[in-house]
Amino acid sequence: MEFTLEVNWLLILGSAIIAQVLGFIWYSEGLFGKAWMKELKFSSSELELKPSTLALVFIGSILSALVLANFVIFLQAKDFGQGLFIGFLLSIPVFFAMMTQFLFSKKSWKLLFIDALYPAFWLIISGGLFASMIK
């Protein structure tokens, strides 16, 4: 088994950007933002998008994309569909890890699904893109 950092860094960066764009859309008031804020009991005026928070989230997206890309390479995914499947498989432990935290903090199932499906969609989309573009 070999771990490699021989990935296309533009793809990694692109995937991290996709994560940010998807997050802004996902948590917009037009999609899940209103329900998300209602579950957390705060309003849009209370939401702070600090540059330091956004930077840490972006760095986390880069590192997550790097791990996903290496899974795609290691598992030798040959096409978009195989990459989608790898992204889906990796989203399962993410969901259950989040579920554990949500259950112990007594947060709602609705909030869990809003928060957990966002990284799942990103992992699935990025897995497909990596598999179709990494040769």
PDB file of C-alpha atoms in Angstrom:
ATOM      1  CA  MET A   1       0.000   0.000   0.000  1.00  0.00           C
ATOM      2  CA  GLU A   2       1.384   3.341  -1.003  1.00  0.00           C
ATOM      3  CA  PHE A   3       0.217   6.775   0.067  1.00  0.00           C
ATOM      4  CA  THR A   4       0.902   9.399  -2.522  1.00  0.00           C
ATOM      5  CA  LEU A   5       0.688  13.133  -2.733  1.00  0.00           C
ATOM      6  CA  GLU A   6       1.024  12.921  -6.494  1.00  0.00           C
ATOM      7  CA  VAL A   7      -2.354  14.432  -7.177  1.00  0.00           C
ATOM      8  CA  ASN A   8      -3.448  17.261  -9.385  1.00  0.00           C
ATOM      9  CA  TRP A   9      -3.344  20.187  -6.989  1.00  0.00           C
ATOM     10  CA  LEU A  10      -5.627  22.217  -9.253  1.00  0.00           C
ATOM     11  CA  LEU A  11      -8.260  19.505  -8.821  1.00  0.00           C
ATOM     12  CA  ILE A  12      -7.758  19.621  -5.052  1.00  0.00           C
ATOM     13  CA  LEU A  13      -8.124  23.400  -5.048  1.00  0.00           C
ATOM     14  CA  GLY A  14     -11.130  23.180  -7.382  1.00  0.00           C
ATOM     15  CA  SER A  15     -12.787  20.644  -5.103  1.00  0.00           C
ATOM     16  CA  ALA A  16     -12.225  22.899  -2.084  1.00  0.00           C
ATOM     17  CA  ILE A  17     -13.764  25.807  -3.990  1.00  0.00           C
ATOM     18  CA  ILE A  18     -16.732  23.591  -4.937  1.00  0.00           C
ATOM     19  CA  ALA A  19     -17.145  22.799  -1.218  1.00  0.00           C
ATOM     20  CA  GLN A  20     -17.302  26.496  -0.380  1.00  0.00           C
ATOM     21  CA  VAL A  21     -19.734  27.349  -3.176  1.00  0.00           C
ATOM     22  CA  LEU A  22     -21.921  24.366  -2.304  1.00  0.00           C
ATOM     23  CA  GLY A  23     -21.863  25.443   1.357  1.00  0.00           C
ATOM     24  CA  PHE A  24     -22.948  28.979   0.526  1.00  0.00           C
ATOM     25  CA  ILE A  25     -25.788  27.611  -1.618  1.00  0.00           C
ATOM     26  CA  TRP A  26     -26.716  24.856   0.874  1.00  0.00           C
ATOM     27  CA  TYR A  27     -26.973  27.234   3.820  1.00  0.00           C
ATOM     28  CA  SER A  28     -28.562  30.081   1.859  1.00  0.00           C
ATOM     29  CA  GLU A  29     -32.018  31.163   2.966  1.00  0.00           C
ATOM     30  CA  GLY A  30     -33.323  29.938  -0.386  1.00  0.00           C
ATOM     31  CA  LEU A  31     -32.342  26.340   0.353  1.00  0.00           C
ATOM     32  CA  PHE A  32     -31.744  25.130   3.931  1.00  0.00           C
ATOM     33  CA  GLY A  33     -30.554  28.317   5.649  1.00  0.00           C
ATOM     34  CA  LYS A  34     -33.887  29.268   7.204  1.00  0.00           C
ATOM     35  CA  ALA A  35     -34.534  25.778   8.572  1.00  0.00           C
ATOM     36  CA  TRP A  36     -30.925  25.521   9.768  1.00  0.00           C
ATOM     37  CA  MET A  37     -31.106  28.854  11.632  1.00  0.00           C
ATOM     38  CA  LYS A  38     -34.502  27.920  13.100  1.00  0.00           C
ATOM     39  CA  GLU A  39     -33.089  24.645  14.453  1.00  0.00           C
ATOM     40  CA  LEU A  40     -30.123  26.517  15.956  1.00  0.00           C
ATOM     41  CA  LYS A  41     -32.418  29.261  17.264  1.00  0.00           C
ATOM     42  CA  PHE A  42     -30.662  32.241  15.761  1.00  0.00           C
ATOM     43  CA  SER A  43     -31.287  34.734  12.974  1.00  0.00           C
ATOM     44  CA  SER A  44     -29.304  35.758   9.925  1.00  0.00           C
ATOM     45  CA  SER A  45     -28.343  38.999  11.687  1.00  0.00           C
ATOM     46  CA  GLU A  46     -26.579  36.925  14.356  1.00  0.00           C
ATOM     47  CA  LEU A  47     -24.608  34.904  11.808  1.00  0.00           C
ATOM     48  CA  GLU A  48     -20.958  35.944  11.688  1.00  0.00           C
ATOM     49  CA  LEU A  49     -18.817  34.965   8.707  1.00  0.00           C
ATOM     50  CA  LYS A  50     -15.389  35.806  10.085  1.00  0.00           C
ATOM     51  CA  PRO A  51     -12.499  35.601   7.612  1.00  0.00           C
ATOM     52  CA  SER A  52     -10.580  33.373  10.044  1.00  0.00           C
ATOM     53  CA  THR A  53     -13.500  30.917  10.195  1.00  0.00           C
ATOM     54  CA  LEU A  54     -13.837  30.847   6.413  1.00  0.00           C
ATOM     55  CA  ALA A  55     -10.073  30.319   6.052  1.00  0.00           C
ATOM     56  CA  LEU A  56     -10.097  27.354   8.452  1.00  0.00           C
ATOM     57  CA  VAL A  57     -13.082  25.834   6.664  1.00  0.00           C
ATOM     58  CA  PHE A  58     -11.273  26.235   3.332  1.00  0.00           C
ATOM     59  CA  ILE A  59      -8.104  24.604   4.696  1.00  0.00           C
ATOM     60  CA  GLY A  60     -10.235  21.743   6.016  1.00  0.00           C
ATOM     61  CA  SER A  61     -11.794  21.374   2.568  1.00  0.00           C
ATOM     62  CA  ILE A  62      -8.354  21.199   0.951  1.00  0.00           C
ATOM     63  CA  LEU A  63      -7.213  18.500   3.388  1.00  0.00           C
ATOM     64  CA  SER A  64     -10.457  16.545   2.957  1.00  0.00           C
ATOM     65  CA  ALA A  65     -10.161  16.785  -0.824  1.00  0.00           C
ATOM     66  CA  LEU A  66      -6.594  15.487  -0.592  1.00  0.00           C
ATOM     67  CA  VAL A  67      -7.743  12.462   1.422  1.00  0.00           C
ATOM     68  CA  LEU A  68     -10.621  11.807  -0.988  1.00  0.00           C
ATOM     69  CA  ALA A  69      -8.343  12.086  -4.035  1.00  0.00           C
ATOM     70  CA  ASN A  70      -5.942   9.574  -2.507  1.00  0.00           C
ATOM     71  CA  PHE A  71      -8.805   7.160  -1.816  1.00  0.00           C
ATOM     72  CA  VAL A  72      -9.860   7.475  -5.457  1.00  0.00           C
ATOM     73  CA  ILE A  73      -6.274   6.810  -6.574  1.00  0.00           C
ATOM     74  CA  PHE A  74      -5.726   3.942  -4.121  1.00  0.00           C
ATOM     75  CA  LEU A  75      -9.001   2.241  -5.074  1.00  0.00           C
ATOM     76  CA  GLN A  76      -8.181   2.791  -8.765  1.00  0.00           C
ATOM     77  CA  ALA A  77     -11.522   4.329  -9.665  1.00  0.00           C
ATOM     78  CA  LYS A  78     -11.736   4.449 -13.438  1.00  0.00           C
ATOM     79  CA  ASP A  79     -14.811   6.566 -14.099  1.00  0.00           C
ATOM     80  CA  PHE A  80     -17.227   9.130 -12.706  1.00  0.00           C
ATOM     81  CA  GLY A  81     -19.618   6.493 -11.331  1.00  0.00           C
ATOM     82  CA  GLN A  82     -16.916   4.695  -9.373  1.00  0.00           C
ATOM     83  CA  GLY A  83     -15.784   8.027  -7.943  1.00  0.00           C
ATOM     84  CA  LEU A  84     -19.352   8.862  -6.944  1.00  0.00           C
ATOM     85  CA  PHE A  85     -19.540   5.538  -5.127  1.00  0.00           C
ATOM     86  CA  ILE A  86     -16.267   6.164  -3.269  1.00  0.00           C
ATOM     87  CA  GLY A  87     -17.522   9.613  -2.235  1.00  0.00           C
ATOM     88  CA  PHE A  88     -20.763   8.023  -1.047  1.00  0.00           C
ATOM     89  CA  LEU A  89     -18.894   5.371   0.953  1.00  0.00           C
ATOM     90  CA  LEU A  90     -16.738   8.018   2.633  1.00  0.00           C
ATOM     91  CA  SER A  91     -19.828  10.053   3.512  1.00  0.00           C
ATOM     92  CA  ILE A  92     -21.230   7.171   5.602  1.00  0.00           C
ATOM     93  CA  PRO A  93     -18.699   7.397   8.481  1.00  0.00           C
ATOM     94  CA  VAL A  94     -18.948  11.201   8.316  1.00  0.00           C
ATOM     95  CA  PHE A  95     -22.707  10.924   8.832  1.00  0.00           C
ATOM     96  CA  PHE A  96     -22.436   8.506  11.750  1.00  0.00           C
ATOM     97  CA  ALA A  97     -19.698  10.527  13.451  1.00  0.00           C
ATOM     98  CA  MET A  98     -21.891  13.607  13.175  1.00  0.00           C
ATOM     99  CA  MET A  99     -24.930  11.626  14.363  1.00  0.00           C
ATOM    100  CA  THR A 100     -23.120  10.604  17.553  1.00  0.00           C
ATOM    101  CA  GLN A 101     -22.267  14.207  18.350  1.00  0.00           C
ATOM    102  CA  PHE A 102     -25.799  15.381  17.518  1.00  0.00           C
ATOM    103  CA  LEU A 103     -27.440  12.707  19.690  1.00  0.00           C
ATOM    104  CA  PHE A 104     -25.319  13.479  22.735  1.00  0.00           C
ATOM    105  CA  SER A 105     -25.807  17.232  22.327  1.00  0.00           C
ATOM    106  CA  LYS A 106     -29.574  16.658  21.899  1.00  0.00           C
ATOM    107  CA  LYS A 107     -29.778  18.447  18.572  1.00  0.00           C
ATOM    108  CA  SER A 108     -32.610  17.645  16.204  1.00  0.00           C
ATOM    109  CA  TRP A 109     -32.612  15.030  13.468  1.00  0.00           C
ATOM    110  CA  LYS A 110     -33.602  17.768  11.036  1.00  0.00           C
ATOM    111  CA  LEU A 111     -30.437  19.701  11.866  1.00  0.00           C
ATOM    112  CA  LEU A 112     -28.378  16.526  11.567  1.00  0.00           C
ATOM    113  CA  PHE A 113     -29.667  15.862   8.065  1.00  0.00           C
ATOM    114  CA  ILE A 114     -29.140  19.474   6.975  1.00  0.00           C
ATOM    115  CA  ASP A 115     -25.574  19.490   8.302  1.00  0.00           C
ATOM    116  CA  ALA A 116     -24.595  15.930   7.329  1.00  0.00           C
ATOM    117  CA  LEU A 117     -25.943  15.909   3.788  1.00  0.00           C
ATOM    118  CA  TYR A 118     -23.862  18.941   2.793  1.00  0.00           C
ATOM    119  CA  PRO A 119     -20.475  17.164   3.146  1.00  0.00           C
ATOM    120  CA  ALA A 120     -22.025  13.995   1.725  1.00  0.00           C
ATOM    121  CA  PHE A 121     -23.032  15.778  -1.479  1.00  0.00           C
ATOM    122  CA  TRP A 122     -19.621  17.408  -1.715  1.00  0.00           C
ATOM    123  CA  LEU A 123     -17.772  14.099  -1.196  1.00  0.00           C
ATOM    124  CA  ILE A 124     -19.947  12.374  -3.795  1.00  0.00           C
ATOM    125  CA  ILE A 125     -19.531  15.132  -6.395  1.00  0.00           C
ATOM    126  CA  SER A 126     -15.791  15.472  -5.791  1.00  0.00           C
ATOM    127  CA  GLY A 127     -15.269  11.707  -5.828  1.00  0.00           C
ATOM    128  CA  GLY A 128     -16.854  11.565  -9.264  1.00  0.00           C
ATOM    129  CA  LEU A 129     -14.784  14.475 -10.536  1.00  0.00           C
ATOM    130  CA  PHE A 130     -11.539  13.023  -9.191  1.00  0.00           C
ATOM    131  CA  ALA A 131     -12.173   9.601 -10.698  1.00  0.00           C
ATOM    132  CA  SER A 132     -12.994  11.061 -14.089  1.00  0.00           C
ATOM    133  CA  MET A 133      -9.994  13.418 -14.152  1.00  0.00           C
ATOM    134  CA  ILE A 134      -7.193  11.610 -12.282  1.00  0.00           C
ATOM    135  CA  LYS A 135      -5.447   9.133 -14.556  1.00  0.00           C
TER     136      LYS A 135
END
